[in-house]
Coordinates of N, CA and C in Angstrom, one line a residue:
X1 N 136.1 33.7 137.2 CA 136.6 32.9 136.2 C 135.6 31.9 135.7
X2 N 136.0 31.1 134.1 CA 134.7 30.5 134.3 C 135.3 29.3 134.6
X3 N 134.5 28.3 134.4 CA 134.3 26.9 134.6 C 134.9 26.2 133.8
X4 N 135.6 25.2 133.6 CA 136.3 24.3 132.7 C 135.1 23.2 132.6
X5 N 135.0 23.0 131.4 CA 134.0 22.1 130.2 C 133.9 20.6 131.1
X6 N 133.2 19.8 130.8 CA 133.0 18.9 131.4 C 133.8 18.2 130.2
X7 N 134.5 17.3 130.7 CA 135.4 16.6 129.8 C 134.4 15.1 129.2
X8 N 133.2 14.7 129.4 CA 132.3 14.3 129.0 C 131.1 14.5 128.0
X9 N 131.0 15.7 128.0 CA 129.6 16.7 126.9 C 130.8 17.6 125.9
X10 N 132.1 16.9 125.7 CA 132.1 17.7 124.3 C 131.8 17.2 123.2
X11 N 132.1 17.9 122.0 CA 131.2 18.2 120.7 C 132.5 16.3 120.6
X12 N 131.4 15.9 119.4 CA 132.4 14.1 119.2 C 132.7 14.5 117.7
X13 N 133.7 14.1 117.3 CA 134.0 14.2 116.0 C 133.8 13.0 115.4
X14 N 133.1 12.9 114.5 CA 133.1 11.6 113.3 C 133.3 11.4 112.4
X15 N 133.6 10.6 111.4 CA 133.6 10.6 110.0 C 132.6 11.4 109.3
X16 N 131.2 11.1 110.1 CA 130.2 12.0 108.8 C 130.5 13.8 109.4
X17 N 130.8 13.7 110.5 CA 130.9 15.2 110.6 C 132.5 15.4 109.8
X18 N 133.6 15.2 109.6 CA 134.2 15.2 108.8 C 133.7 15.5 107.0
X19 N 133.3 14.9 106.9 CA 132.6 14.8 105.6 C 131.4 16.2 105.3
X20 N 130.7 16.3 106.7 CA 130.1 17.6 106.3 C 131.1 18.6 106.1
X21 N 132.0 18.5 107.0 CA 132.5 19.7 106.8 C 133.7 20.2 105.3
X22 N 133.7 19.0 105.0 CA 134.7 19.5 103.6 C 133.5 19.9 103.2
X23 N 132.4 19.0 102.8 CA 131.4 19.4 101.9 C 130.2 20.9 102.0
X24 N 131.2 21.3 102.9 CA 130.4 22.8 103.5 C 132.0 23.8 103.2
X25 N 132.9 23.5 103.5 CA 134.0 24.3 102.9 C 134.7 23.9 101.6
X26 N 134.0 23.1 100.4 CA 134.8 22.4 99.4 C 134.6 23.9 98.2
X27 N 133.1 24.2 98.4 CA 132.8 25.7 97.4 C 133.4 26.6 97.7
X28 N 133.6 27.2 99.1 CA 134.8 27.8 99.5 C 135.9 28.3 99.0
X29 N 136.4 26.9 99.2 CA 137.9 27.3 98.6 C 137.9 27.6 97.6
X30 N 136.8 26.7 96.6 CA 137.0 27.0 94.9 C 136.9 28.2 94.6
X31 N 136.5 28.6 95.2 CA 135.8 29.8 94.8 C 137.0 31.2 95.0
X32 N 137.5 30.5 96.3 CA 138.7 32.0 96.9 C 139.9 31.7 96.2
X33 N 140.1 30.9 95.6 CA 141.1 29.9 95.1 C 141.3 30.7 93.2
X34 N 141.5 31.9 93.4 CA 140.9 32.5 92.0 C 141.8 32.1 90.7
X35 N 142.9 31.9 91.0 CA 144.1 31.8 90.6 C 143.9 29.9 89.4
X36 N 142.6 29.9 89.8 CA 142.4 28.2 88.8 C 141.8 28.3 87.8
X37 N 140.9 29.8 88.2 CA 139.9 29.6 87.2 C 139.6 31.2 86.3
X38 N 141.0 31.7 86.8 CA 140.9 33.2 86.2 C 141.0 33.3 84.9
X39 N 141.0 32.7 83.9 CA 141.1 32.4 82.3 C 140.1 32.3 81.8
X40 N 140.3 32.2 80.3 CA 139.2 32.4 79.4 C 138.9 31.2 78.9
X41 N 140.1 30.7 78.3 CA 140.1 29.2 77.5 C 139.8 28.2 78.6
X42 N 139.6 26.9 79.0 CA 138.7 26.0 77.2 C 136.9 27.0 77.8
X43 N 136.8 27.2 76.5 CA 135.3 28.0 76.2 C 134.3 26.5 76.0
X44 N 132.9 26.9 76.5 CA 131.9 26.0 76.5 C 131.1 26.6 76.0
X45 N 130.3 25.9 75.0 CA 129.4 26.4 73.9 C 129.4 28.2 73.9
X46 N 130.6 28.8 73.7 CA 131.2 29.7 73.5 C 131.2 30.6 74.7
X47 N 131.0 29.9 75.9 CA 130.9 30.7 77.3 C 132.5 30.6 77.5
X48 N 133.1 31.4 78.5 CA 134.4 31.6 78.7 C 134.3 30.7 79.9
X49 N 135.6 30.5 80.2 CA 135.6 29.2 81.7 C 135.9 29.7 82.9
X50 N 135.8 31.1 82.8 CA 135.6 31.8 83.9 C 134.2 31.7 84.5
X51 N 133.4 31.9 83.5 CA 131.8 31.9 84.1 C 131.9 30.9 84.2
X52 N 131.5 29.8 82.7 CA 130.8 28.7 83.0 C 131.5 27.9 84.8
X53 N 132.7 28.0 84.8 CA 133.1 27.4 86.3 C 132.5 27.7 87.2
X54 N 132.3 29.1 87.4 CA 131.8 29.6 88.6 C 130.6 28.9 88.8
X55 N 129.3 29.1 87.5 CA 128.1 28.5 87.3 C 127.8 27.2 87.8
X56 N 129.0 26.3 86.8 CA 129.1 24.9 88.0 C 129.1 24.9 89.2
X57 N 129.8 25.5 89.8 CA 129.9 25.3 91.1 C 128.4 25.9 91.9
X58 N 127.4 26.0 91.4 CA 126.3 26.7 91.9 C 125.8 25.2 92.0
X59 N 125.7 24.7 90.9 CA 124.9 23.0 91.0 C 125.7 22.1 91.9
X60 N 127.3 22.2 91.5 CA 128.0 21.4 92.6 C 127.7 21.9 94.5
X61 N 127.6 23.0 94.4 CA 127.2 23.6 95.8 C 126.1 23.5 96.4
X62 N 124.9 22.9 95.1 CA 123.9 22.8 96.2 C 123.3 21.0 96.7
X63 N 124.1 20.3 95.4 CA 124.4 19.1 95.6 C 125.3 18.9 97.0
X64 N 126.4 19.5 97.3 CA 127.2 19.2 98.3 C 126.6 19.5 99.5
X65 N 126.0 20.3 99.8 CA 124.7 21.2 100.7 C 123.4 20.2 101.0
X66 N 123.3 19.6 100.3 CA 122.2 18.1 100.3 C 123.0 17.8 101.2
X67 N 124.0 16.6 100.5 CA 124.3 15.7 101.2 C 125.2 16.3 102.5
X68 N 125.4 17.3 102.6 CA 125.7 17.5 104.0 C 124.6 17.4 105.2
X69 N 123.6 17.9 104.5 CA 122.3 18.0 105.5 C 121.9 16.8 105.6
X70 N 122.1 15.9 104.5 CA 121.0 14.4 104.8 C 122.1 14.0 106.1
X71 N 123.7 14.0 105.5 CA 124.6 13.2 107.1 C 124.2 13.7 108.1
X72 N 124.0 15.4 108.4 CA 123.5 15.5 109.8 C 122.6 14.8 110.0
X73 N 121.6 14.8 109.1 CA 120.4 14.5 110.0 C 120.5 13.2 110.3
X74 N 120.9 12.0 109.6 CA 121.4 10.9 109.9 C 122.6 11.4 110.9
X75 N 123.1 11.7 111.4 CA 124.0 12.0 113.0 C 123.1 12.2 113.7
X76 N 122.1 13.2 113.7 CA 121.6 13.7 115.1 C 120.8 12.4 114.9
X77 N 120.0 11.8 114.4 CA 119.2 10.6 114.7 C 120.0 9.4 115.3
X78 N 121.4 9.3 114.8 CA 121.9 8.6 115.8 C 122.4 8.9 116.9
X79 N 122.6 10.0 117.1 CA 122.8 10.6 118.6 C 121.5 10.3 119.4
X80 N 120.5 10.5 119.0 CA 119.1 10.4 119.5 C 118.7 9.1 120.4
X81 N 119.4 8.1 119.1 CA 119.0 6.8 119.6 C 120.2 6.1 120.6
X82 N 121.0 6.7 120.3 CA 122.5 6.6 121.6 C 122.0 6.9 122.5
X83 N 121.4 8.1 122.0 CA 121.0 8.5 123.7 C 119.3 8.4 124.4
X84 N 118.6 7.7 123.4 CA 117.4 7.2 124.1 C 117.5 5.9 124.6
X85 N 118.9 5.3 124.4 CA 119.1 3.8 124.6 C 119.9 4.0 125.8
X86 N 120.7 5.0 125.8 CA 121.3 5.0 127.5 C 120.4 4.8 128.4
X87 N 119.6 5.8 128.5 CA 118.6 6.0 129.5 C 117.8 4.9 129.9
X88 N 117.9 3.9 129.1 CA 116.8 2.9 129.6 C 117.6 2.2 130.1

């Protein structure tokens, strides 16, 4: 059998990890979510709003994808320093 987790070293949940994660499942949904954006009307400079939506969400997705990566990295740097400051 295996071993039960050290009730000490699990994963910590935070606000910015919260926040990555809508911002890593927010395209997701839009996207599976077909039923919002299955129409034609309102048309953009004569594109149907089927595409142009989709299209958006390519710039919105990679905008959201940034700022998910800058929060980690601002997490794991504070994890770093949590944990270079224990040790001393």
């Amino acid at each position: 059998m295996s071993q039960a987790p050290d009730s000490g070293r699990g994963t910590v949940v935070t606000p910015a990890r919260v926040v990555i994660g809508l911002c890593l499942s927010a395209p997701f949904v839009a996207m599976l979510w077909v039923g919002s954006y299955a129409r034609t009307d309102p048309a953009f400079i004569g594109i149907p709003f089927f595409y142009w939506y989709q299209m958006s969400w390519v710039l919105i997705s990679t905008a959201l994808t940034v700022i998910a990566y800058k929060l980690w990295q601002r997490d794991q740097r504070a994890r770093a320093a949590a944990k270079g400051g224990a040790e001393r």
